[in-house]
XYZ file of C-alpha atoms in Angstrom:
576
model
C 0.000 0.000 0.000
C 1.274 3.443 -0.843
C 1.155 6.110 1.827
C 1.023 9.880 1.789
C -2.646 10.768 2.021
C -3.242 9.378 5.474
C -6.091 10.860 7.447
C -4.702 9.911 10.833
C -4.911 12.538 13.551
C -1.765 14.621 13.776
C 0.159 14.408 17.064
C 0.258 17.656 18.975
C 2.976 19.588 17.134
C 3.444 22.865 15.320
C 5.666 23.980 12.451
C 6.926 27.536 12.852
C 8.778 30.057 10.707
C 8.884 28.350 7.324
C 11.815 29.380 5.146
C 11.666 28.501 1.433
C 14.434 28.972 -1.134
C 15.293 27.648 -4.566
C 18.769 26.148 -4.897
C 20.506 25.571 -8.219
C 23.854 25.770 -9.970
C 26.620 26.475 -7.471
C 24.174 26.061 -4.567
C 22.139 23.008 -5.555
C 20.289 20.620 -3.234
C 22.629 17.634 -3.206
C 26.098 19.145 -2.667
C 25.582 22.943 -2.538
C 27.342 23.134 -5.894
C 30.506 21.444 -4.620
C 30.197 18.152 -6.463
C 32.345 15.176 -5.520
C 35.596 17.010 -6.280
C 34.619 19.945 -4.085
C 33.580 17.686 -1.230
C 37.023 16.069 -1.349
C 38.777 19.440 -1.067
C 39.151 21.577 2.107
C 35.981 23.284 3.335
C 34.807 26.466 1.555
C 34.913 28.959 4.440
C 32.845 32.168 4.355
C 34.448 35.261 2.912
C 33.853 37.115 6.188
C 33.691 34.784 9.159
C 32.590 37.660 11.377
C 29.448 38.025 9.222
C 28.840 34.822 7.213
C 25.948 34.662 4.775
C 23.319 31.903 5.124
C 24.271 30.391 1.753
C 27.908 30.199 2.861
C 26.961 28.499 6.121
C 24.777 26.032 4.266
C 27.673 25.113 1.977
C 30.043 24.641 4.911
C 27.466 22.486 6.722
C 26.915 20.231 3.721
C 30.660 19.872 3.166
C 31.227 19.052 6.862
C 28.525 16.399 6.973
C 29.689 14.617 3.838
C 33.238 14.608 5.207
C 32.118 13.328 8.594
C 29.836 10.550 7.374
C 30.756 9.226 3.940
C 33.806 7.538 2.450
C 34.473 10.005 -0.367
C 37.306 7.965 -1.879
C 36.889 5.470 -4.702
C 36.030 2.721 -2.188
C 32.970 4.588 -0.936
C 30.586 3.726 -3.746
C 30.427 7.282 -5.098
C 31.499 8.611 -8.478
C 31.053 12.100 -9.888
C 27.971 10.984 -11.816
C 26.350 9.940 -8.533
C 26.448 13.489 -7.159
C 25.055 15.628 -9.983
C 23.783 19.143 -9.501
C 20.155 18.748 -8.411
C 18.233 22.026 -8.572
C 15.098 22.401 -6.526
C 13.321 23.984 -3.596
C 14.277 23.601 0.041
C 11.970 24.437 2.927
C 13.001 24.670 6.577
C 10.883 25.085 9.694
C 10.982 24.741 13.436
C 9.054 21.748 14.781
C 7.765 22.176 18.305
C 6.228 19.218 20.097
C 3.689 20.021 22.778
C 5.265 20.309 26.192
C 8.825 20.682 24.893
C 10.915 23.727 25.698
C 12.912 23.895 22.483
C 12.149 23.211 18.826
C 13.676 20.656 16.508
C 14.558 21.388 12.898
C 12.776 19.891 9.902
C 13.560 20.459 6.244
C 12.414 19.101 2.906
C 14.195 19.146 -0.449
C 12.011 18.910 -3.541
C 13.971 18.498 -6.791
C 12.754 20.339 -9.861
C 12.590 17.004 -11.677
C 10.365 15.451 -9.012
C 8.713 12.315 -10.335
C 5.162 13.581 -10.838
C 3.708 10.278 -11.991
C 4.909 8.285 -8.972
C 6.096 10.814 -6.398
C 8.313 9.520 -3.632
C 9.509 10.920 -0.318
C 12.518 9.637 1.615
C 12.311 10.542 5.311
C 15.730 10.661 6.963
C 16.501 11.702 10.541
C 20.106 12.763 11.067
C 22.644 10.316 12.388
C 24.394 10.909 15.700
C 23.599 14.266 17.250
C 24.175 16.051 13.944
C 22.368 19.039 12.545
C 19.708 19.179 9.869
C 22.109 18.289 7.036
C 23.328 15.197 8.886
C 20.962 13.046 6.834
C 21.823 14.519 3.429
C 25.036 12.528 2.676
C 23.355 9.297 3.749
C 20.006 9.598 1.973
C 20.483 12.331 -0.612
C 22.671 10.488 -3.152
C 19.999 7.825 -3.496
C 16.894 9.998 -3.308
C 17.475 13.336 -5.023
C 18.993 12.297 -8.396
C 16.099 9.910 -9.009
C 13.483 12.616 -8.418
C 12.469 11.752 -4.848
C 11.867 14.462 -2.295
C 13.912 14.258 0.896
C 12.543 15.169 4.342
C 15.067 15.575 7.160
C 15.084 16.305 10.893
C 17.780 16.826 13.492
C 15.359 15.021 15.866
C 15.770 17.537 18.668
C 19.555 17.349 18.826
C 21.595 19.230 16.245
C 24.169 22.002 16.135
C 22.275 25.037 17.413
C 24.916 25.669 20.071
C 24.122 28.452 22.527
C 26.986 30.672 23.657
C 26.398 32.007 27.157
C 29.303 34.461 27.028
C 27.610 36.390 24.205
C 24.079 35.214 25.119
C 23.501 34.191 21.500
C 22.071 31.225 19.632
C 21.240 30.069 16.109
C 18.342 31.205 13.922
C 16.527 29.176 11.278
C 18.926 30.196 8.488
C 22.030 29.220 10.503
C 23.140 32.734 11.438
C 23.480 33.811 15.061
C 21.323 36.219 17.023
C 21.006 37.343 20.599
C 18.485 35.918 23.018
C 15.061 37.394 22.283
C 16.012 38.822 18.890
C 14.658 35.830 16.951
C 13.452 32.278 17.442
C 16.518 30.200 18.303
C 17.104 26.482 18.020
C 18.275 26.460 21.639
C 17.765 29.203 24.210
C 18.454 27.686 27.634
C 18.083 29.553 30.911
C 20.720 32.149 31.685
C 23.814 30.831 33.469
C 26.870 32.696 34.681
C 30.185 32.257 32.956
C 31.590 31.296 29.567
C 29.677 28.079 28.993
C 28.444 26.615 25.682
C 25.167 24.665 25.713
C 24.685 21.727 23.336
C 21.118 20.939 22.158
C 21.221 17.178 22.717
C 22.712 17.528 26.199
C 21.187 20.736 27.544
C 17.735 21.318 26.060
C 16.043 19.826 29.113
C 13.646 17.985 26.785
C 15.243 14.475 26.665
C 15.038 14.456 22.845
C 15.983 10.779 22.466
C 12.638 9.771 23.948
C 10.965 11.675 21.080
C 13.143 10.560 18.165
C 10.303 8.510 16.722
C 7.846 11.397 16.989
C 10.263 13.827 15.355
C 10.696 11.408 12.453
C 6.937 11.007 12.054
C 6.518 14.783 12.019
C 9.301 15.127 9.440
C 7.319 12.787 7.196
C 4.178 14.871 7.674
C 6.120 18.062 7.012
C 7.489 16.588 3.790
C 4.039 15.527 2.624
C 2.559 18.915 3.500
C 5.326 20.652 1.552
C 4.726 18.440 -1.482
C 1.036 19.326 -1.444
C 1.802 23.020 -1.021
C 4.473 23.091 -3.744
C 3.017 20.556 -6.162
C 4.164 21.636 -9.654
C 0.715 21.405 -11.235
C -1.937 22.804 -8.861
C -4.652 21.996 -11.397
C -4.039 18.272 -10.908
C -4.422 16.411 -7.615
C -1.203 15.069 -6.191
C -0.965 11.277 -6.555
C -0.318 9.158 -3.511
C 3.281 9.464 -2.380
C 5.597 6.554 -1.726
C 7.167 7.203 1.687
C 10.368 5.375 2.635
C 12.100 5.950 5.977
C 15.880 5.746 5.953
C 18.350 6.267 8.784
C 21.859 5.495 10.015
C 23.011 5.026 13.623
C 20.880 7.303 15.842
C 18.875 8.034 12.707
C 18.311 4.305 12.262
C 17.060 4.008 15.822
C 14.776 6.975 15.200
C 13.319 5.273 12.118
C 12.572 2.062 14.014
C 10.880 3.999 16.822
C 8.882 5.955 14.223
C 7.707 2.741 12.566
C 6.557 1.454 15.963
C 4.647 4.660 16.766
C 3.312 5.866 13.398
C -0.148 5.304 11.920
C 0.017 2.109 9.839
C -0.472 3.953 6.534
C 2.234 6.615 6.923
C 5.356 4.684 5.880
C 5.553 2.242 2.977
C 8.966 0.781 3.802
C 12.205 1.443 5.634
C 15.941 0.800 5.522
C 18.029 1.312 8.646
C 21.755 0.941 9.156
C 23.655 0.329 12.418
C 20.640 1.450 14.465
C 21.208 2.834 17.953
C 18.125 1.149 19.353
C 17.486 -0.616 22.635
C 15.378 -3.725 22.034
C 13.389 -5.413 24.788
C 15.784 -7.064 27.223
C 18.954 -5.692 25.580
C 21.674 -3.503 27.047
C 21.173 0.190 26.241
C 23.940 2.381 24.872
C 24.519 4.176 28.164
C 25.137 0.890 29.975
C 27.685 -0.581 27.591
C 29.256 2.802 26.753
C 30.117 3.538 30.389
C 31.510 0.031 30.799
C 33.564 0.333 27.629
C 34.850 3.771 28.643
C 36.413 2.279 31.768
C 37.661 -1.096 30.569
C 38.598 -0.779 26.888
C 41.699 1.391 27.471
C 43.043 -1.230 29.894
C 42.910 -3.915 27.195
C 45.282 -1.800 25.123
C 47.905 -2.048 27.858
C 48.981 -5.343 26.289
C 51.119 -4.673 23.198
C 50.158 -8.088 21.833
C 46.449 -7.185 22.086
C 47.112 -3.843 20.428
C 49.112 -5.281 17.531
C 47.138 -5.441 14.311
C 44.199 -3.336 15.488
C 43.178 -0.355 13.367
C 44.478 2.909 14.847
C 46.987 0.870 16.858
C 49.510 3.179 18.455
C 52.211 2.085 20.911
C 51.534 5.290 22.839
C 48.259 3.717 24.014
C 50.087 0.974 25.937
C 51.324 3.110 28.832
C 47.990 4.848 29.551
C 46.309 1.445 29.162
C 48.415 -0.025 31.938
C 47.682 2.968 34.128
C 43.963 2.403 33.529
C 44.316 -1.232 34.622
C 45.871 -0.050 37.889
C 43.139 2.567 38.367
C 40.459 -0.099 37.941
C 42.068 -2.344 40.563
C 42.498 0.536 43.003
C 38.797 1.418 42.578
C 37.763 -2.189 43.167
C 36.426 -2.618 39.640
C 38.972 -5.202 38.485
C 40.617 -8.023 40.416
C 44.006 -7.871 38.762
C 45.773 -5.133 36.806
C 46.002 -7.128 33.599
C 44.618 -6.293 30.153
C 43.279 -9.821 29.814
C 41.136 -9.308 32.913
C 39.555 -6.196 31.403
C 38.868 -8.057 28.179
C 37.127 -10.783 30.164
C 34.804 -8.172 31.693
C 33.927 -6.821 28.265
C 33.343 -10.256 26.753
C 31.175 -11.266 29.706
C 29.131 -8.135 29.062
C 28.449 -9.148 25.459
C 31.170 -7.413 23.418
C 32.039 -9.880 20.670
C 35.275 -10.205 18.728
C 34.079 -7.960 15.900
C 33.184 -5.097 18.218
C 36.448 -5.429 20.133
C 38.416 -4.896 16.921
C 37.611 -1.207 17.383
C 39.242 -0.835 20.806
C 42.020 1.439 19.592
C 39.665 3.479 17.404
C 37.251 4.148 20.248
C 40.027 5.035 22.669
C 41.900 7.249 20.201
C 38.880 9.405 19.374
C 37.575 9.398 22.985
C 34.171 8.328 21.776
C 32.943 6.708 24.975
C 33.374 9.749 27.227
C 31.644 11.899 24.622
C 28.674 9.525 24.520
C 28.426 8.957 28.265
C 28.728 12.569 29.412
C 26.417 13.957 26.727
C 23.707 11.346 27.218
C 23.864 11.528 31.020
C 23.162 15.242 30.853
C 20.290 14.670 28.423
C 18.772 11.923 30.574
C 18.966 14.053 33.734
C 17.822 17.204 31.892
C 20.795 19.055 33.345
C 21.919 22.565 32.361
C 25.457 23.141 31.193
C 26.660 24.519 34.540
C 25.240 21.575 36.521
C 25.979 18.552 34.367
C 26.357 15.145 36.022
C 29.753 14.343 37.516
C 30.954 17.921 37.278
C 31.293 17.969 33.514
C 30.665 21.058 31.438
C 31.154 22.186 27.854
C 33.058 25.325 26.974
C 35.896 26.838 25.008
C 39.057 26.452 27.094
C 42.185 28.535 27.159
C 45.730 27.215 27.308
C 45.494 27.084 31.106
C 42.329 24.954 31.002
C 40.063 27.787 32.124
C 36.823 28.633 30.360
C 37.035 31.553 27.949
C 34.657 33.356 25.605
C 34.717 32.134 22.012
C 35.680 34.654 19.312
C 32.793 35.652 17.053
C 34.438 34.071 13.992
C 34.583 30.748 15.819
C 31.055 30.638 17.211
C 29.572 31.818 13.894
C 30.695 28.508 12.336
C 29.515 26.168 15.104
C 26.173 25.496 13.425
C 27.839 24.611 10.132
C 31.020 22.851 11.242
C 30.251 20.907 14.406
C 28.642 17.470 14.761
C 26.517 18.147 17.842
C 28.942 16.349 20.149
C 32.008 17.426 22.103
C 34.811 18.050 21.301
C 34.223 20.061 18.140
C 34.576 23.589 16.838
C 36.839 24.485 19.745
C 34.238 23.419 22.338
C 35.724 20.921 24.783
C 34.888 18.960 27.911
C 35.458 20.834 31.143
C 36.240 18.166 33.744
C 37.269 19.421 37.196
C 37.765 15.842 38.425
C 40.713 15.434 36.084
C 43.137 17.135 38.498
C 42.440 14.446 41.122
C 43.868 11.718 38.874
C 46.949 13.237 37.210
C 48.118 9.906 35.753
C 44.621 8.938 34.541
C 42.742 12.239 34.294
C 39.537 10.884 32.720
C 39.064 8.100 35.255
C 37.217 9.928 38.028
C 34.556 11.328 35.749
C 34.063 7.996 33.983
C 33.619 6.140 37.287
C 30.994 8.686 38.286
C 29.150 8.269 34.976
C 29.205 4.475 35.358
C 27.800 4.707 38.876
C 24.803 6.590 37.523
C 23.896 3.308 35.840
C 25.003 0.781 38.463
C 24.501 2.753 41.671
C 21.734 4.005 43.909
C 20.347 7.443 44.585
C 17.880 9.832 43.025
C 20.046 10.711 40.019
C 20.750 7.067 39.205
C 17.053 6.214 39.457
C 16.105 9.170 37.256
C 18.719 8.272 34.651
C 17.565 4.662 34.408
C 13.948 5.797 34.039
C 14.994 8.156 31.245
C 16.801 5.335 29.467
C 13.738 3.109 29.728
C 11.719 5.846 28.012
C 13.846 5.196 24.921
C 13.400 1.416 24.821
C 11.868 0.033 21.627
C 8.989 -2.430 21.442
C 9.873 -4.296 18.250
C 6.284 -4.016 17.028
C 6.566 -3.048 13.373
C 3.870 -2.345 10.780
C 3.364 -4.760 7.915
C 5.733 -3.030 5.497
C 9.071 -4.211 4.086
C 12.019 -3.307 6.310
C 15.717 -4.041 5.836
C 18.110 -3.715 8.770
C 21.809 -3.469 7.831
C 24.634 -3.669 10.362
C 28.415 -4.023 10.284
C 29.824 -7.083 12.024
C 32.824 -5.051 13.240
C 30.771 -2.131 14.587
C 32.485 -1.177 17.836
C 30.306 1.816 18.775
C 26.834 0.287 18.346
C 27.654 -3.443 18.348
C 25.147 -5.571 16.469
C 24.977 -7.884 19.490
C 23.325 -5.099 21.505
C 21.125 -3.574 18.812
C 20.299 -5.009 15.385
C 20.429 -8.715 16.226
C 18.165 -8.591 19.306
C 15.888 -6.026 17.633
C 15.301 -8.269 14.631
C 14.647 -11.200 16.962
C 12.196 -9.162 19.039
C 10.402 -7.840 15.956
C 9.973 -11.329 14.559
C 8.722 -12.590 17.895
C 6.169 -9.754 17.762
C 4.977 -10.924 14.334
C 7.105 -8.997 11.811
C 7.272 -10.991 8.581
C 8.429 -8.448 5.973
C 11.789 -7.969 7.681
C 15.272 -8.828 6.423
C 18.595 -8.547 8.236
C 21.849 -7.989 6.357
C 25.008 -8.250 8.450
C 28.101 -6.975 6.681
C 31.400 -8.639 7.516
C 34.158 -6.052 7.192
C 32.037 -3.014 8.062
C 32.382 -0.913 11.201
C 30.522 2.177 12.375
C 32.331 5.103 10.743
C 32.412 5.066 6.927
C 34.497 8.241 6.968
C 37.332 6.322 8.686
C 37.542 3.590 6.029
C 40.121 5.457 3.874
C 42.550 5.805 6.813
C 45.724 3.678 6.894
C 45.086 0.458 8.747
C 41.374 0.681 7.927
C 41.383 0.780 4.133
C 42.757 -2.744 3.702
C 40.323 -4.515 6.006
C 37.046 -2.553 6.111
C 34.377 -1.508 3.665
C 31.760 1.249 3.943
C 28.266 0.399 5.131
C 26.282 3.172 3.442
C 26.567 1.744 -0.114
C 25.047 -1.492 1.200
C 22.177 0.572 2.589
C 21.699 2.089 -0.878
C 21.525 -1.448 -2.291
C 18.845 -2.228 0.291
C 16.913 0.832 -0.898
C 17.131 -0.491 -4.452
C 15.692 -3.782 -3.227
C 12.919 -2.050 -1.285
C 12.014 0.180 -4.233
C 11.754 -2.836 -6.535
C 9.528 -4.659 -4.033
C 7.188 -1.669 -3.835
C 7.034 -1.809 -7.640
C 5.918 -5.438 -7.352
C 9.250 -6.889 -8.439
C 10.942 -9.583 -6.342
C 10.951 -9.980 -2.588
C 13.161 -9.347 0.405
C 14.663 -12.807 0.434
C 16.246 -14.232 3.539
C 18.779 -12.794 5.922
C 22.278 -12.279 4.543
C 25.782 -12.309 5.934
C 27.688 -10.225 3.426
C 31.420 -10.473 2.922
C 34.000 -10.763 0.181
C 34.219 -9.036 -3.160
C 31.187 -10.790 -4.588
C 28.914 -9.506 -1.855
C 30.006 -5.871 -1.748
C 27.287 -3.270 -2.142
C 27.369 -1.665 -5.558
C 26.209 1.729 -4.366
C 23.848 1.921 -7.346
C 21.345 4.736 -7.125
C 19.928 4.613 -10.616
């Protein structure tokens, strides 16, 4: 059944401040005129960073998101012909759910060559905590060149960073304004000092609990925009094929949307590496705080480190110190890397996920996840985050300082919605208590919010439960794709138990593709040590979209589950 003209009652939500522009030529929909060659080059910074124009910020944002999400080398499934200039209209709006303090962003891109006979809409929430263009590199190369519209949402997270030193935030067009001068993506309560508030962490709205609702509303916004901007007003708009598509946090948002949406809203879905908590499975906060403590210790063994991607002998010394810290805190019986590995394996980390030990430690991913999500779950402001953390620009002496205007003007376009980024860093006063292992005290505190007692621990666990999925899917074709070597969102904690739960709940039109040789970050695949052993996941997701599209045309079926690996099974990346 095709969706798009559903009469279901709209959830309580409002769209505010619509902004509509036509984009073409050197500012098109798909790459902002950069093309594949431009995306591979350094970012196109504004001519005047003290007063950037909206079009310049848009171009920087699109460049930053492609670079942060997609393998742009020859191995990534993209060629110049796959990223043509796609002219069309782009509409942005604020989405405000009832009872929420801050808006989310929604946007829709409608190509000029929209398929008018069989219109289609791809609905894509951003991955991670990224801004509104965080879905474009993942979904756009498949959708826009074939004449599908693309609806996007930052799902209540995003890059609308609020700077307390200047008391300024981000407007709908990406430029900055002072509090009260315009509607801002984030305008938290006033706090003293040079702090920087992050939407995902400091909105006070617990956006993760609403990811499904934001995705549903993005679909409705896209359909409303198609009706409003239909090229031939004299003819009724045909029913619209609506396909949901998401990666990582965006994949989890899609699954939650499918569980919560009216049965006739979505026709199909493809999700990749979904951050979703199935019934009975460990949530991200649980295994992230465990990994943050124990994974560095494993790297204290040079033999364990040898051969891992991002292996660096400089990780051995800090790893051994971490082992000793764990023993001193009573969290490990013996100061040996093998003992830490045993803890992780007992907790469900499989061999594929543990291949990414050095990657996760090198980029400090676990602290970023744990501190950001803890603040979101406890609805804490930036100056009262759990465990003493804060987010700010820091001077050479580690003290908080005000960000220069040229720096904060680019936050919306350049950052990923997590810390560190754009000069914004973690402020951790506990670090001085552990000079040999400065991150340890804060990480122990974050872990105790999951394992311990007290009001904050109880509140955090309740907030996590509010994000748990049901596995009850509508009767539409769904493909779940996951990398076997995903070390950030291991398949053992997410895709595998979700598929099992969905099938136990009656899902029949569901296929699971597990990709041997794929990890979580496609943008890391070209790096030395990664490029000879890993392959990008996103092109396999595009292949799944091809399969879904054919099924909706009445051609073929989902087939059985697949374990993909080897040259013969690689995704082609075809979008035609």
